[in-house]
Amino acid sequence: MSTSERVAEVTVPAVAERRQPKRRRFAQNWWRHAVALIALVFALFPVAYVLSAAFNGDNSLSGSSLIPRHVTFDNFRTLFVGQKNTTGHATFQNAHYASWFANSMIVAGATALLTVLLGALAAYAFSRFRFRGRRLGMLTLLLIHMFPQLLAVLAIYLIVLNVGDIFHFIGLNTLSALVLVYLGGAMGVNTWLMKGFFDTIPSELDESARVDGATPAQVFWGVVLPLAAPVLAVIALISFVATLNEFVIASVVLETQHKFTLPVGLWQYIDQKYSEHWGPFAAGVLIAAVPAALLFAFLQRYIVQGLTQGAVKG
Amino acid sequence: MADVQFRDVDKVYDNGVQAVFSLSLQIQDGEFLVLVGPSGCGKTTALRMVAGLEEITDGTISIGDRVVNDLTPKDRDIAMVFQNYALYPHLSVGDNIAFGLRLRKTPKKTVDERVQWAARLLGLTPYLDRRPKELSGGQRQRVAMGRAIVRQPQVFLMDEPLSNLDAKLRVQMRAEIGRIQRELKTTTIYVTHDQTEAMTMGDHVAVMRKGELQQMDTPQKLYSDPKNLFVASFIGSPSMNLVEAEIERRNGGLVAKLADQELAIPAEVASLRPALAGYAGRKVALGIRPEQLEDASIVRDGADGNRLRGRVLLTEALGSELLAHVELSGRPVVTDDVLEGAVELEDAMLDDLAQKAEEERTTFVGRFDAESEVRPDHIVDMLVDTGKLQFFDLETGTSIRAG
């Protein structure tokens, strides 16, 4: 950066401030603050309710106030150790929350990891190699993605059912089957996203590495993937969160309590059968949000712009 | 160390465009060859075929005694410097330089030694731990060089490595690359569109145009004895003055007539070009380098020399010399060869040239001594050093030499 640019950066805001005294600026800008405030309240409203419900001793949603009258951890206890019959409703003799949580982590983690890996491989091929059917392949990926996976639920059920007869490890009621289904679902859009990013990595870097003596695999792992870290992190995060939230397909593929993922398992708390137990449900949701938040915190440092800066003259 | 040979190499891209036509070149062991030509002449394609980044459609390229057509880049034992440097932004300078060595599973101790050696040679030692983005353009260029030399390959390939630097740094790096190449004695193929770079750096220079090799020679030979109009107008800055002239026999000798003026062709020039006599009564392209023209008023004993008279259009005082643009009557040579070779001219100037051709007026650039006091609109007498006149066939564009 030249000196003149640095000077410009410092002086411009200073001049702006002098021209616009603070009071007048607020008079002009108050509506921006108002919009921000409304958006904030709108976004935090559900969070506040979940927090409230999770720590509330009363088990009904409508009757409770936003600030719980009795703060309690009973709801969390219910999730992990079950609940004795106190109200005359059906009880949760066996608490499965721990295994639902573990299942969700396994499924979401595996899906995120494999989505990134397979998507990156496909995207690299589409971005760098010229082969017959390249264009058609890309268009097909996009087209397939136009159809919601929900439309295919029946087909997915039948496929998993029949495949399970031969390969038990990817049959009905297995986590691996669920992961496979998820992988197919999001591959299209992820490949497109990554291809777009790979296209911005100068191909001279690949060529340079090849001349330096790298095999195509070494170019991919050693040069392209590290530079694509931002898009890989974004896609890992998106697919982790999406998988964590997915209900319909999981409820079709999984059949028994100890195989359920969090959405399928927690649903039972507010299902008609058991009447509505919003307390444990909210508590379960709250815990489930922790890993997603942690993952975001961890990946955040990769989600930065300008990582390729300095590769080529710019 | 090895020599590099192109034998009848063709390159046709998938879309049917042919970039290189039957290219044959021989680069000696340890030689510095510059491939030069206007953009789109196939020079970069030729280089990339040596690197293995482009397939060779036909013919063979060999490095040393190995034909490398079907070898992958990593098996060719070459190193390449890219126009935009192509440094790995996620690696430090040291790791960038060591990258190739580590891929070859070189022992760690050797890697460290070699990286230190390369860094010392290029003055990069203080920057080894920095990332490429923290370096200036010139330093990045050095890192790219370091990455090439550290492996001590058989051949260096350089694709316009200086074109992203500013003018002053370019001159400095030009000298530095030359020094390193001489020190390491590694066969080098260097691609550029800049004829000054080509002339100053190459042991030999190969001029290309539209995928075909025009002439390969030493820089001096290329300048003093261009094979055709394209090379004549491409090499040299300012370009060679080219004008149509009619050859006539007079008193047993030959003269070249430019409209209303004429130049006597010295007997030794005519004898060097026996075919010239056959052009008597016909028009040829006459070439005069700017330094063959001098302001007659500042030459003491030039009274009886060959002169051309014209009107000064503008002057450029460069301190050490004065460039005078002088208009005189005569038809400028405006064949495709010349227009393509004159890459320094803007489109507007080319239009102007065509206009002038219609009006039978031509502009010569003379490289006068700084003492000259010519100013725009002066009428100037220019003394012509006729011993170095060049003659080209107007139809074929080739230099008129032996029968």
PDB file of C-alpha atoms in Angstrom, chain B residues 9-170:
ATOM      1  CA  VAL B   9       6.450 -29.651 -34.118  1.00  0.00           C
ATOM      2  CA  ASP B  10       2.810 -28.868 -34.846  1.00  0.00           C
ATOM      3  CA  LYS B  11       0.199 -27.798 -32.365  1.00  0.00           C
ATOM      4  CA  VAL B  12      -3.486 -27.892 -33.211  1.00  0.00           C
ATOM      5  CA  TYR B  13      -5.891 -27.056 -30.392  1.00  0.00           C
ATOM      6  CA  ASP B  14      -9.100 -29.000 -29.845  1.00  0.00           C
ATOM      7  CA  ASN B  15     -11.105 -26.212 -31.451  1.00  0.00           C
ATOM      8  CA  GLY B  16      -9.128 -26.672 -34.663  1.00  0.00           C
ATOM      9  CA  VAL B  17      -6.929 -23.599 -34.316  1.00  0.00           C
ATOM     10  CA  GLN B  18      -3.353 -24.317 -35.273  1.00  0.00           C
ATOM     11  CA  ALA B  19      -0.973 -22.422 -33.008  1.00  0.00           C
ATOM     12  CA  VAL B  20       2.393 -23.765 -34.144  1.00  0.00           C
ATOM     13  CA  PHE B  21       3.396 -24.834 -37.645  1.00  0.00           C
ATOM     14  CA  SER B  22       6.202 -27.292 -38.225  1.00  0.00           C
ATOM     15  CA  LEU B  23       8.567 -25.678 -35.738  1.00  0.00           C
ATOM     16  CA  SER B  24      12.153 -26.859 -35.781  1.00  0.00           C
ATOM     17  CA  LEU B  25      14.607 -25.412 -33.291  1.00  0.00           C
ATOM     18  CA  GLN B  26      17.836 -26.490 -31.730  1.00  0.00           C
ATOM     19  CA  ILE B  27      18.863 -25.068 -28.385  1.00  0.00           C
ATOM     20  CA  GLN B  28      22.391 -25.924 -27.334  1.00  0.00           C
ATOM     21  CA  ASP B  29      23.332 -27.098 -23.879  1.00  0.00           C
ATOM     22  CA  GLY B  30      23.677 -24.091 -21.586  1.00  0.00           C
ATOM     23  CA  GLU B  31      22.303 -21.667 -24.135  1.00  0.00           C
ATOM     24  CA  PHE B  32      19.841 -18.845 -23.444  1.00  0.00           C
ATOM     25  CA  LEU B  33      17.239 -18.832 -26.203  1.00  0.00           C
ATOM     26  CA  VAL B  34      14.586 -16.156 -26.413  1.00  0.00           C
ATOM     27  CA  LEU B  35      11.348 -16.849 -28.263  1.00  0.00           C
ATOM     28  CA  VAL B  36       9.926 -13.528 -29.325  1.00  0.00           C
ATOM     29  CA  GLY B  37       6.966 -12.381 -31.384  1.00  0.00           C
ATOM     30  CA  PRO B  38       3.734 -10.413 -31.187  1.00  0.00           C
ATOM     31  CA  SER B  39       0.925 -11.849 -29.063  1.00  0.00           C
ATOM     32  CA  GLY B  40      -0.692 -14.919 -30.543  1.00  0.00           C
ATOM     33  CA  CYS B  41       2.419 -15.963 -32.461  1.00  0.00           C
ATOM     34  CA  GLY B  42       2.635 -19.354 -30.743  1.00  0.00           C
ATOM     35  CA  LYS B  43       5.665 -18.680 -28.581  1.00  0.00           C
ATOM     36  CA  THR B  44       3.965 -19.487 -25.277  1.00  0.00           C
ATOM     37  CA  THR B  45       2.381 -22.575 -26.785  1.00  0.00           C
ATOM     38  CA  ALA B  46       5.814 -23.747 -27.896  1.00  0.00           C
ATOM     39  CA  LEU B  47       7.154 -23.243 -24.376  1.00  0.00           C
ATOM     40  CA  ARG B  48       4.225 -25.038 -22.773  1.00  0.00           C
ATOM     41  CA  MET B  49       4.811 -27.997 -25.060  1.00  0.00           C
ATOM     42  CA  VAL B  50       8.332 -28.291 -23.704  1.00  0.00           C
ATOM     43  CA  ALA B  51       6.925 -28.110 -20.171  1.00  0.00           C
ATOM     44  CA  GLY B  52       4.383 -30.802 -20.909  1.00  0.00           C
ATOM     45  CA  LEU B  53       1.433 -28.541 -20.180  1.00  0.00           C
ATOM     46  CA  GLU B  54       0.231 -28.793 -23.774  1.00  0.00           C
ATOM     47  CA  GLU B  55       0.111 -31.923 -25.872  1.00  0.00           C
ATOM     48  CA  ILE B  56       2.271 -32.064 -28.962  1.00  0.00           C
ATOM     49  CA  THR B  57       0.065 -32.672 -31.991  1.00  0.00           C
ATOM     50  CA  ASP B  58       2.837 -33.732 -34.332  1.00  0.00           C
ATOM     51  CA  GLY B  59       6.615 -33.886 -34.434  1.00  0.00           C
ATOM     52  CA  THR B  60       8.937 -34.469 -31.498  1.00  0.00           C
ATOM     53  CA  ILE B  61      10.526 -32.460 -28.737  1.00  0.00           C
ATOM     54  CA  SER B  62      13.562 -33.894 -27.054  1.00  0.00           C
ATOM     55  CA  ILE B  63      15.478 -32.822 -23.981  1.00  0.00           C
ATOM     56  CA  GLY B  64      18.980 -34.258 -23.957  1.00  0.00           C
ATOM     57  CA  ASP B  65      18.649 -37.581 -25.723  1.00  0.00           C
ATOM     58  CA  ARG B  66      15.129 -38.277 -24.467  1.00  0.00           C
ATOM     59  CA  VAL B  67      12.040 -37.656 -26.581  1.00  0.00           C
ATOM     60  CA  VAL B  68       9.662 -36.113 -24.053  1.00  0.00           C
ATOM     61  CA  ASN B  69       6.417 -36.065 -26.051  1.00  0.00           C
ATOM     62  CA  ASP B  70       4.692 -38.556 -23.781  1.00  0.00           C
ATOM     63  CA  LEU B  71       6.366 -37.720 -20.484  1.00  0.00           C
ATOM     64  CA  THR B  72       4.445 -35.933 -17.747  1.00  0.00           C
ATOM     65  CA  PRO B  73       5.833 -32.557 -16.662  1.00  0.00           C
ATOM     66  CA  LYS B  74       7.306 -34.041 -13.501  1.00  0.00           C
ATOM     67  CA  ASP B  75       9.354 -36.559 -15.453  1.00  0.00           C
ATOM     68  CA  ARG B  76      10.879 -33.993 -17.798  1.00  0.00           C
ATOM     69  CA  ASP B  77      13.279 -32.461 -15.280  1.00  0.00           C
ATOM     70  CA  ILE B  78      12.398 -28.897 -16.130  1.00  0.00           C
ATOM     71  CA  ALA B  79      11.397 -25.845 -14.124  1.00  0.00           C
ATOM     72  CA  MET B  80       9.106 -23.084 -15.219  1.00  0.00           C
ATOM     73  CA  VAL B  81       8.619 -19.467 -14.193  1.00  0.00           C
ATOM     74  CA  PHE B  82       5.130 -18.211 -14.924  1.00  0.00           C
ATOM     75  CA  GLN B  83       4.107 -14.749 -16.028  1.00  0.00           C
ATOM     76  CA  ASN B  84       2.034 -14.242 -12.870  1.00  0.00           C
ATOM     77  CA  TYR B  85       4.559 -16.156 -10.712  1.00  0.00           C
ATOM     78  CA  ALA B  86       1.978 -18.733  -9.540  1.00  0.00           C
ATOM     79  CA  LEU B  87       3.317 -18.849  -5.995  1.00  0.00           C
ATOM     80  CA  TYR B  88       1.469 -21.055  -3.506  1.00  0.00           C
ATOM     81  CA  PRO B  89      -0.215 -18.456  -1.299  1.00  0.00           C
ATOM     82  CA  HIS B  90      -0.714 -20.816   1.637  1.00  0.00           C
ATOM     83  CA  LEU B  91       2.995 -21.591   1.904  1.00  0.00           C
ATOM     84  CA  SER B  92       5.841 -19.420   3.143  1.00  0.00           C
ATOM     85  CA  VAL B  93       8.584 -18.301   0.781  1.00  0.00           C
ATOM     86  CA  GLY B  94      10.857 -21.060   2.070  1.00  0.00           C
ATOM     87  CA  ASP B  95       8.173 -23.706   1.599  1.00  0.00           C
ATOM     88  CA  ASN B  96       7.393 -22.367  -1.852  1.00  0.00           C
ATOM     89  CA  ILE B  97      11.001 -22.790  -2.867  1.00  0.00           C
ATOM     90  CA  ALA B  98      11.266 -26.197  -1.193  1.00  0.00           C
ATOM     91  CA  PHE B  99       7.995 -27.495  -2.666  1.00  0.00           C
ATOM     92  CA  GLY B 100       9.512 -29.306  -5.642  1.00  0.00           C
ATOM     93  CA  LEU B 101      12.350 -30.799  -3.610  1.00  0.00           C
ATOM     94  CA  ARG B 102       9.984 -32.125  -0.937  1.00  0.00           C
ATOM     95  CA  LEU B 103       7.799 -33.742  -3.615  1.00  0.00           C
ATOM     96  CA  ARG B 104      10.890 -35.582  -4.736  1.00  0.00           C
ATOM     97  CA  LYS B 105      11.483 -36.832  -1.210  1.00  0.00           C
ATOM     98  CA  THR B 106      14.818 -35.047  -0.973  1.00  0.00           C
ATOM     99  CA  PRO B 107      16.416 -35.486   2.472  1.00  0.00           C
ATOM    100  CA  LYS B 108      15.522 -32.628   4.811  1.00  0.00           C
ATOM    101  CA  LYS B 109      19.115 -31.536   5.250  1.00  0.00           C
ATOM    102  CA  THR B 110      19.650 -31.214   1.508  1.00  0.00           C
ATOM    103  CA  VAL B 111      16.385 -29.318   1.150  1.00  0.00           C
ATOM    104  CA  ASP B 112      17.466 -26.795   3.771  1.00  0.00           C
ATOM    105  CA  GLU B 113      20.874 -26.339   2.185  1.00  0.00           C
ATOM    106  CA  ARG B 114      19.493 -25.869  -1.279  1.00  0.00           C
ATOM    107  CA  VAL B 115      16.799 -23.442  -0.149  1.00  0.00           C
ATOM    108  CA  GLN B 116      19.421 -21.407   1.697  1.00  0.00           C
ATOM    109  CA  TRP B 117      21.635 -21.456  -1.374  1.00  0.00           C
ATOM    110  CA  ALA B 118      18.847 -20.278  -3.671  1.00  0.00           C
ATOM    111  CA  ALA B 119      17.729 -17.624  -1.201  1.00  0.00           C
ATOM    112  CA  ARG B 120      21.270 -16.274  -0.952  1.00  0.00           C
ATOM    113  CA  LEU B 121      21.638 -16.195  -4.718  1.00  0.00           C
ATOM    114  CA  LEU B 122      18.442 -14.183  -5.038  1.00  0.00           C
ATOM    115  CA  GLY B 123      18.719 -12.048  -1.916  1.00  0.00           C
ATOM    116  CA  LEU B 124      15.657 -13.669  -0.356  1.00  0.00           C
ATOM    117  CA  THR B 125      17.197 -14.856   2.906  1.00  0.00           C
ATOM    118  CA  PRO B 126      15.362 -12.316   5.136  1.00  0.00           C
ATOM    119  CA  TYR B 127      12.004 -13.201   3.610  1.00  0.00           C
ATOM    120  CA  LEU B 128      11.992 -17.000   3.898  1.00  0.00           C
ATOM    121  CA  ASP B 129       9.275 -17.035   6.566  1.00  0.00           C
ATOM    122  CA  ARG B 130       6.955 -14.587   4.865  1.00  0.00           C
ATOM    123  CA  ARG B 131       3.892 -15.374   2.828  1.00  0.00           C
ATOM    124  CA  PRO B 132       3.822 -14.367  -0.857  1.00  0.00           C
ATOM    125  CA  LYS B 133       1.178 -11.719  -0.232  1.00  0.00           C
ATOM    126  CA  GLU B 134       3.569  -9.871   2.068  1.00  0.00           C
ATOM    127  CA  LEU B 135       6.104  -9.425  -0.716  1.00  0.00           C
ATOM    128  CA  SER B 136       6.505  -6.809  -3.420  1.00  0.00           C
ATOM    129  CA  GLY B 137       6.198  -7.689  -7.087  1.00  0.00           C
ATOM    130  CA  GLY B 138       9.937  -7.906  -7.556  1.00  0.00           C
ATOM    131  CA  GLN B 139      10.357 -10.151  -4.528  1.00  0.00           C
ATOM    132  CA  ARG B 140       7.588 -12.454  -5.718  1.00  0.00           C
ATOM    133  CA  GLN B 141       9.341 -12.670  -9.036  1.00  0.00           C
ATOM    134  CA  ARG B 142      12.517 -13.743  -7.219  1.00  0.00           C
ATOM    135  CA  VAL B 143      10.649 -16.403  -5.291  1.00  0.00           C
ATOM    136  CA  ALA B 144       9.363 -17.761  -8.578  1.00  0.00           C
ATOM    137  CA  MET B 145      12.957 -17.810  -9.824  1.00  0.00           C
ATOM    138  CA  GLY B 146      14.086 -19.478  -6.606  1.00  0.00           C
ATOM    139  CA  ARG B 147      11.530 -22.218  -7.010  1.00  0.00           C
ATOM    140  CA  ALA B 148      12.927 -22.879 -10.481  1.00  0.00           C
ATOM    141  CA  ILE B 149      16.647 -22.859  -9.704  1.00  0.00           C
ATOM    142  CA  VAL B 150      16.541 -24.772  -6.422  1.00  0.00           C
ATOM    143  CA  ARG B 151      15.856 -28.072  -8.174  1.00  0.00           C
ATOM    144  CA  GLN B 152      18.759 -27.588 -10.571  1.00  0.00           C
ATOM    145  CA  PRO B 153      16.734 -28.877 -13.506  1.00  0.00           C
ATOM    146  CA  GLN B 154      18.032 -29.540 -16.986  1.00  0.00           C
ATOM    147  CA  VAL B 155      16.058 -26.715 -18.545  1.00  0.00           C
ATOM    148  CA  PHE B 156      14.540 -23.432 -17.334  1.00  0.00           C
ATOM    149  CA  LEU B 157      11.369 -22.314 -19.050  1.00  0.00           C
ATOM    150  CA  MET B 158      10.319 -18.725 -18.535  1.00  0.00           C
ATOM    151  CA  ASP B 159       7.036 -17.330 -19.768  1.00  0.00           C
ATOM    152  CA  GLU B 160       7.238 -13.522 -19.833  1.00  0.00           C
ATOM    153  CA  PRO B 161       8.521 -13.472 -16.248  1.00  0.00           C
ATOM    154  CA  LEU B 162       9.149  -9.736 -16.206  1.00  0.00           C
ATOM    155  CA  SER B 163       6.030  -8.386 -17.857  1.00  0.00           C
ATOM    156  CA  ASN B 164       4.297  -7.676 -14.534  1.00  0.00           C
ATOM    157  CA  LEU B 165       7.118  -5.535 -13.168  1.00  0.00           C
ATOM    158  CA  ASP B 166       7.522  -1.814 -13.593  1.00  0.00           C
ATOM    159  CA  ALA B 167      10.037  -0.552 -16.122  1.00  0.00           C
ATOM    160  CA  LYS B 168      12.959   0.084 -13.795  1.00  0.00           C
ATOM    161  CA  LEU B 169      12.657  -3.201 -11.944  1.00  0.00           C
ATOM    162  CA  ARG B 170      12.344  -4.979 -15.246  1.00  0.00           C
TER     163      ARG B 170
END
